[in-house]
Coordinates of C-alpha atoms and ligand atoms in Angstrom, one line a residue:
X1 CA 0.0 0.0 0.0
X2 CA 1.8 3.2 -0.6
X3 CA 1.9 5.7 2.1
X4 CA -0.7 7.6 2.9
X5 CA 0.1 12.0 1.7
X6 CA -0.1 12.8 5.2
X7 CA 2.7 10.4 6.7
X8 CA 4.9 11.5 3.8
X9 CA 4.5 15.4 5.1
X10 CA 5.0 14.3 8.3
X11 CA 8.3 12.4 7.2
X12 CA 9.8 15.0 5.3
X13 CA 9.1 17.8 7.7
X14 CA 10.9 16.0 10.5
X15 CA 13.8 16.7 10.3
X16 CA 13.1 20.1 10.2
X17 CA 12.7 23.0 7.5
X18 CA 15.3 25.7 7.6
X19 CA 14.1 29.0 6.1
X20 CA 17.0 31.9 5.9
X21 CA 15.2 35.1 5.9
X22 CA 12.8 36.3 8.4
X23 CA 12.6 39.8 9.9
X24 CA 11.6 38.9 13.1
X25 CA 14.6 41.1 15.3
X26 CA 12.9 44.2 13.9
X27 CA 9.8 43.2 14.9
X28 CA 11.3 42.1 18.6
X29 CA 12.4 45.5 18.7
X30 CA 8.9 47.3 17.9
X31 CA 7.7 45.1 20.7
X32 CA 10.5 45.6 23.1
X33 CA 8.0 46.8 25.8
X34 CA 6.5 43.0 25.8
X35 CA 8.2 40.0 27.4
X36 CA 7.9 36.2 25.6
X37 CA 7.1 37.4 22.1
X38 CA 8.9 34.5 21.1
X39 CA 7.1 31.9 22.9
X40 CA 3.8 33.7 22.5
X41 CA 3.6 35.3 18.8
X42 CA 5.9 33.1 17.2
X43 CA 6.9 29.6 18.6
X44 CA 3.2 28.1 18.0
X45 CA 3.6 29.1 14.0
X46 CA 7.6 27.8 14.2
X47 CA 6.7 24.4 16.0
X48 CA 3.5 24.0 13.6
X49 CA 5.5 24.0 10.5
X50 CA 8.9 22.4 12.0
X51 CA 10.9 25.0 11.3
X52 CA 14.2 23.8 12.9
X53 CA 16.7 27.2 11.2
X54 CA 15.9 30.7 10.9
X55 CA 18.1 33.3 9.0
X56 CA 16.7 35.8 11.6
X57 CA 17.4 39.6 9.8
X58 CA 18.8 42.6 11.4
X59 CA 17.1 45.3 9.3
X60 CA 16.7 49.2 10.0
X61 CA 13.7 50.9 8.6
X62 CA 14.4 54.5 6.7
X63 CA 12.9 56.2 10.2
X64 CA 15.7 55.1 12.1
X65 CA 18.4 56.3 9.7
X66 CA 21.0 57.7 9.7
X67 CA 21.2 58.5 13.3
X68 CA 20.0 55.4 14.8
X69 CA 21.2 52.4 12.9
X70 CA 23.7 51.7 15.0
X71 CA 21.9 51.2 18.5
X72 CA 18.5 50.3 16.9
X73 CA 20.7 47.1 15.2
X74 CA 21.5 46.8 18.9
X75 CA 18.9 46.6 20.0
X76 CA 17.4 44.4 17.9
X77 CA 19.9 41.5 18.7
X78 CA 19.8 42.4 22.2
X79 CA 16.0 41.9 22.1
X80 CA 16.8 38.2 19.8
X81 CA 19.3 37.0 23.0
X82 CA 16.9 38.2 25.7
X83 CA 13.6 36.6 24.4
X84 CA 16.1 33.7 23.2
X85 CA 17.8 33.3 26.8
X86 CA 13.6 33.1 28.5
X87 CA 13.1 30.0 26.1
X88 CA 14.2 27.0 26.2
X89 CA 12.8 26.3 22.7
X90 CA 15.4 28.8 20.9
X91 CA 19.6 28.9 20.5
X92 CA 21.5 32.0 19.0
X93 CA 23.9 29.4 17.1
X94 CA 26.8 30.9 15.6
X95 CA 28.8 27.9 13.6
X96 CA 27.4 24.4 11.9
X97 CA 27.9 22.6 15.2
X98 CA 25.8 24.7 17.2
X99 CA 23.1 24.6 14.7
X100 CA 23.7 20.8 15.0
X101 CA 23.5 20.5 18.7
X102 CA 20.7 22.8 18.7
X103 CA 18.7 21.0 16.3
X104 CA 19.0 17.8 18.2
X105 CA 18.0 19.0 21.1
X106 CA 14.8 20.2 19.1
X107 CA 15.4 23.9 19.5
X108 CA 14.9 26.3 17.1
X109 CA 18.2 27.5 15.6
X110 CA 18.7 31.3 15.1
X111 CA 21.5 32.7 12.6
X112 CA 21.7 36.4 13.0
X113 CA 22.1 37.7 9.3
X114 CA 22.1 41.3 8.0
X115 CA 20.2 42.5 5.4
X116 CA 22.1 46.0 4.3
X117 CA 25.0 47.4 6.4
X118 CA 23.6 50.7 7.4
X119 CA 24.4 49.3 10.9
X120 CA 28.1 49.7 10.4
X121 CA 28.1 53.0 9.0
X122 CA 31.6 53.5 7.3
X123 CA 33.9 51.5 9.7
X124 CA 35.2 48.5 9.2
X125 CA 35.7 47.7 13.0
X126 CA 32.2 47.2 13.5
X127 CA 31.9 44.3 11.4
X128 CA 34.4 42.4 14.0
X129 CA 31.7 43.9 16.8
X130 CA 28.5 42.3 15.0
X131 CA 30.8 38.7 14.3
X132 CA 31.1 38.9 17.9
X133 CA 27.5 39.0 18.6
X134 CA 26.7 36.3 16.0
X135 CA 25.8 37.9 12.6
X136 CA 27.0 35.0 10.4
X137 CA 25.7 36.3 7.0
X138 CA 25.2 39.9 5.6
X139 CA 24.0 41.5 2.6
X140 CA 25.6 44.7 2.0
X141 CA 22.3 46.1 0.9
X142 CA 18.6 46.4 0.9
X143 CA 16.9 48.5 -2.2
X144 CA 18.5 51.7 -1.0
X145 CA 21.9 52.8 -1.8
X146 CA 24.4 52.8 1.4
X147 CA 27.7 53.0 1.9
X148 CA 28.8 49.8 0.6
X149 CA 26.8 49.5 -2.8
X150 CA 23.6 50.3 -4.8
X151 CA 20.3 47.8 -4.2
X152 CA 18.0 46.5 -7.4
X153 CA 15.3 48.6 -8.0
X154 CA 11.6 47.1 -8.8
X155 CA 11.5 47.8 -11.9
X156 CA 12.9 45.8 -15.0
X157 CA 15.4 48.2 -15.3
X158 CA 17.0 51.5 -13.7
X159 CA 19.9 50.4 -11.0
X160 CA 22.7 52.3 -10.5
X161 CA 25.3 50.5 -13.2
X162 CA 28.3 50.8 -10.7
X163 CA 29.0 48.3 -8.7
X164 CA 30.1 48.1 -4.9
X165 CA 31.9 51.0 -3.1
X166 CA 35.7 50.7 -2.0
X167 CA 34.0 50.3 1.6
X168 CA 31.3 47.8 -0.1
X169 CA 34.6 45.7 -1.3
X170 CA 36.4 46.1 1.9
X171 CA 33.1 44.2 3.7
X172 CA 33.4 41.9 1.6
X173 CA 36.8 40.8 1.9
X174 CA 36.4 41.0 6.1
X175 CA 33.5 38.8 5.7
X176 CA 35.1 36.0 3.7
X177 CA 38.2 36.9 6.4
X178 CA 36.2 36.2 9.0
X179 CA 33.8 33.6 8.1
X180 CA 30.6 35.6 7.4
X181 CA 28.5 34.0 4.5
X182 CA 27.8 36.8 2.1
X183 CA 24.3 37.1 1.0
X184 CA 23.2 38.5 -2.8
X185 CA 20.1 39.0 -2.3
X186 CA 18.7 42.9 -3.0
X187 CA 22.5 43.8 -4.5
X188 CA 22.2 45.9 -7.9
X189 CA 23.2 43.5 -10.8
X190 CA 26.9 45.1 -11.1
X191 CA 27.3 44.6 -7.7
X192 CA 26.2 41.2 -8.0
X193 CA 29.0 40.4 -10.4
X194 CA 31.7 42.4 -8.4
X195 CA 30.8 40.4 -5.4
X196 CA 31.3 37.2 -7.2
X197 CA 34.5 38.6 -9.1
X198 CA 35.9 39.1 -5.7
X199 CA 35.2 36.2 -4.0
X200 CA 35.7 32.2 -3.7
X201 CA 33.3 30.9 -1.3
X202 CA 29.8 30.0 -2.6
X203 CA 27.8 32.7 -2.2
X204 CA 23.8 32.4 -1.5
X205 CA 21.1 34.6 -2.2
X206 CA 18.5 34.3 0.9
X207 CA 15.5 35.4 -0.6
X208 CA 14.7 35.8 -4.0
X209 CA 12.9 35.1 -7.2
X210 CA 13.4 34.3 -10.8
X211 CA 12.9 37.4 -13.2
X212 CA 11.3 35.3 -15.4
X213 CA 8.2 35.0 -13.3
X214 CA 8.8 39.1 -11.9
X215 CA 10.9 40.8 -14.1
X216 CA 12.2 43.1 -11.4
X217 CA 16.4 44.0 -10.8
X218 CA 15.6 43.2 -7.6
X219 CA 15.1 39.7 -8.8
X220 CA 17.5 37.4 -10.2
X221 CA 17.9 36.2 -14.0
X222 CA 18.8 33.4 -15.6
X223 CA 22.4 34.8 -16.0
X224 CA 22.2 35.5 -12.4
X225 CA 20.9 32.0 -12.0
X226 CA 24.2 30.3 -13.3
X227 CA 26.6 31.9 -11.7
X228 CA 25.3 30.9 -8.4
X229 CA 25.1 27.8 -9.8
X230 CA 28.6 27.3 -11.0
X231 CA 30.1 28.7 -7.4
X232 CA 27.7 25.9 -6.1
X233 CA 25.8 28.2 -4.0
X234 CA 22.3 28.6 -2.7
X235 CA 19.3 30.2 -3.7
X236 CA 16.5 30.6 -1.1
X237 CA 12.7 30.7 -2.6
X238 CA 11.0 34.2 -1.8
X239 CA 7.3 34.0 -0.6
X240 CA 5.9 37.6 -1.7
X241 CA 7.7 38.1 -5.0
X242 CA 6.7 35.1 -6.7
X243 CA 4.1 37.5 -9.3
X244 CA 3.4 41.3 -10.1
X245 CA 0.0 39.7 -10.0
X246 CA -2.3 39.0 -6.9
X247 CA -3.7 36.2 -8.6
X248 CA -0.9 34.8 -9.8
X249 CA 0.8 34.8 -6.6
X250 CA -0.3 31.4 -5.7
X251 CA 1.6 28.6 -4.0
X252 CA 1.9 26.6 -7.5
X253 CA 3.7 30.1 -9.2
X254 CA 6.2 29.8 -5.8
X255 CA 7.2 25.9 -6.4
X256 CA 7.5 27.1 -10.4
X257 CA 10.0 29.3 -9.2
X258 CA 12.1 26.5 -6.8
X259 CA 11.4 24.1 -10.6
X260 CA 13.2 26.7 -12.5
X261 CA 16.1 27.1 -10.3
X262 CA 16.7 23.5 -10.4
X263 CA 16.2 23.2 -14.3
X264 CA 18.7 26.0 -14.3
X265 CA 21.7 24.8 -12.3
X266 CA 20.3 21.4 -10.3
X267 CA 18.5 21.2 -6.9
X268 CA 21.3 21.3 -4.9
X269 CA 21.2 25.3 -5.3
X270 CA 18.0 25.7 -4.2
X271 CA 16.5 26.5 -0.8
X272 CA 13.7 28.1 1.0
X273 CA 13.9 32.0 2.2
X274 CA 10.5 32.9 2.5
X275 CA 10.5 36.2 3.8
X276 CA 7.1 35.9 5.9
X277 CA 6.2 39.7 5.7
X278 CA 2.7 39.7 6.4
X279 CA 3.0 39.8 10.2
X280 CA 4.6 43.0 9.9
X281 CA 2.4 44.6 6.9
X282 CA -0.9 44.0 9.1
X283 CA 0.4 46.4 12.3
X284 CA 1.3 49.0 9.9
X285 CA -1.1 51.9 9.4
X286 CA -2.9 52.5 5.8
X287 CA -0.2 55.6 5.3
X288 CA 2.7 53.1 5.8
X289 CA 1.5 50.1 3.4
X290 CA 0.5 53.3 0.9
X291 CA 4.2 54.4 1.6
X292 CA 5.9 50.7 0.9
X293 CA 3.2 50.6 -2.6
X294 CA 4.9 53.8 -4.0
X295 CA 8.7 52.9 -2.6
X296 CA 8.8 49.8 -4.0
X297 CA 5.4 47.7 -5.1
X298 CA 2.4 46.1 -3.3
X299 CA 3.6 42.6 -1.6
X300 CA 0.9 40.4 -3.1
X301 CA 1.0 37.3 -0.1
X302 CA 0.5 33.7 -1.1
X303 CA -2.6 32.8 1.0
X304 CA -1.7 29.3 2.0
X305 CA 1.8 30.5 2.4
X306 CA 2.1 33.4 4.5
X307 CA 3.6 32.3 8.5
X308 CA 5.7 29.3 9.3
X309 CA 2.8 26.8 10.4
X310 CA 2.1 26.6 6.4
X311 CA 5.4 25.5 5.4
X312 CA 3.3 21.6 5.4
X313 CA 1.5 23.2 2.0
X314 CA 4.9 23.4 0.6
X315 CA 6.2 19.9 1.8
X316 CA 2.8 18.7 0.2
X317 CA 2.7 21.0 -3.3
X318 CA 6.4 19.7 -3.6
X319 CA 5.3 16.0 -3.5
X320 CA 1.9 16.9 -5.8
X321 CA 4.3 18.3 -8.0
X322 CA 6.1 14.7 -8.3
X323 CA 9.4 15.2 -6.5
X324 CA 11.1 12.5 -4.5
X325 CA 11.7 12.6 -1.2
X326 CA 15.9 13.4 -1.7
X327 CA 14.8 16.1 -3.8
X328 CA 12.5 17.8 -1.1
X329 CA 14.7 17.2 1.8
X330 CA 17.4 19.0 -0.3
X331 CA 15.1 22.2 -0.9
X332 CA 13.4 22.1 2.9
X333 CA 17.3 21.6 4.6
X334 CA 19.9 20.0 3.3
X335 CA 21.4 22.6 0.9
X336 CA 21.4 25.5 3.3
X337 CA 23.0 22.7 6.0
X338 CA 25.5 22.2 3.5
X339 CA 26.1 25.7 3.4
X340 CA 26.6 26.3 6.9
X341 CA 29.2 23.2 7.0
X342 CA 31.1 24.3 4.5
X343 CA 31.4 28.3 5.7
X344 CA 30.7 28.5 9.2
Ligands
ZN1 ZN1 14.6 41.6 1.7

């Protein structure tokens, strides 16, 4: 008798599903006036969907810039180790055998990453101060320009055509110095190439999606694609830029996008960073989401894909769509564990 759907979901998600972009210390930080948001807002969503990693991103909002980047990045990890240390469900984990021990011991494994390094303003020393407090991957930008380098815009076409800063080239070379994973995702497409140009390690792009499905710069293209590929890096799956359309953001459009990475440059490159922004979109005021539509575009959520608890859709879509079990532990884990054993 061949196995019933649901034991197969259950199978495959045990060992756990590792997603490596999530802006939860930002919103730790907008709630630093509550205790046990982790155990109360987030761990029943987590536990639901057995997420066992989370690329947990230090990001600072325009409001907060330039003064306050500094201390509001701070902040926000100090807020990730406090609610962390009143769990015993969590673990900061800072190399591949902490995220080991912690995943045996059934915790949920955080990786502090950086998405645009506003933070460090233009010194160099700082990036030793945030290694020390655990940030283990960074991408020197968001869709704004910093010090470091120039972000994609959304739109098919309009970033800046330089590449990174001598600052932006300097993090890069501490990073690989020191063992931080670099992270493409949002970086300007000559950027993009100077990174690689520069660098040995594989490089990953968290969070992401194909440009043919959302033909934005902030996306990825094919040419994009295979150069990942070749440096046998990762790609992690983006959850709210899967269509321009609302109706076309569906969770078949976001497993089309995982199928083309893998046509592209094999499933070993591709991983899950699903950027669960919804959370975050619902507290804002009208003004703000109005503000976000004109900045950059209207996130268009995936309905049966928008917290952690729904990552069993996936697991299931994934084995509708026909493939085999290896193929999905690869996607839900494996590649972004590979990752982490080879760099950290
Ligand atoms: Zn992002």
């Amino acid at each position: 008798m061949p196995e019933p759907i649901e034991d197969r979901i259950e199978r495959l998600q045990a060992g756990g599903i590792i997603d490596m972009h999530f802006d939860l210390p930002m919103d730790l930080y907008e709630k630093r006036q509550r205790r046990d948001v982790l155990e109360t807002e987030f761990l029943p969503e987590l536990e639901a969907g057995n997420i066992c990693v989370i690329g947990a991103a230090i990001y600072i909002e325009d409001r907060y810039l330039p003064e306050s980047g500094l201390r509001v990045a701070l902040d926000q990890i100090a807020r990730l180790y406090a609610e962390t240390a009143a769990s015993d469900r969590f673990a900061i984990c800072k190399n591949y055998r902490e995220i080991e021990a912690a995943r045996e011991k059934g915790r949920i494994a955080f990786l502090i990453t950086m998405e645009g390094v506003e933070p460090l303003g233009t010194d160099l020393n700082q990036l030793r101060v945030f290694y020390e407090l655990g940030v283990r991957s960074i991408g020197l930008t968001h869709v704004r320009t910093n010090a470091a380098g120039h972000g994609g815009v959304f739109a098919a076409s309009g970033s800046p055509t330089e590449g990174l800063t001598a600052f932006g080239r300097e993090v890069v070379h501490e990073c690989e110095e020191l063992g931080v994973i670099i992270d493409l995702a949002h970086i300007n497409p000559a950027g993009f190439e100077e990174i690689l140009s520069i660098t040995t390690r594989p490089p990953i792009v968290s969070h992401t999606n194909v440009r043919g499905y959302y033909d934005i710069e902030r996306n990825i293209s094919d040419e994009q694609i295979k150069m990942i590929g070749e440096r046998r890096g990762v790609i992690g799956a983006n959850s709210i830029l899967v269509s321009p359309r609302q109706e076309e953001s569906t969770l078949d459009r976001y497993v089309d996008h995982i199928e083309h990475i893998a046509r592209l440059i094999g499933i070993d490159s591709v991983g899950i960073g699903f950027d669960f922004f919804e959370f975050i979109y619902r507290q804002w005021p009208e003004s703000r989401q109005k503000e976000l539509a004109a900045k950059f575009t209207t996130p268009h959520f995936i309905p049966d894909l928008t917290n952690h608890s729904h990552a069993r859709n996936l697991t299931c879509r994934l084995i509708e769509r026909g493939f085999n079990d290896a193929d999905i532990e690869k996607i839900l884990r494996r590649n972004w564990l590979r990752i982490f054993e080879e760099l950290l």
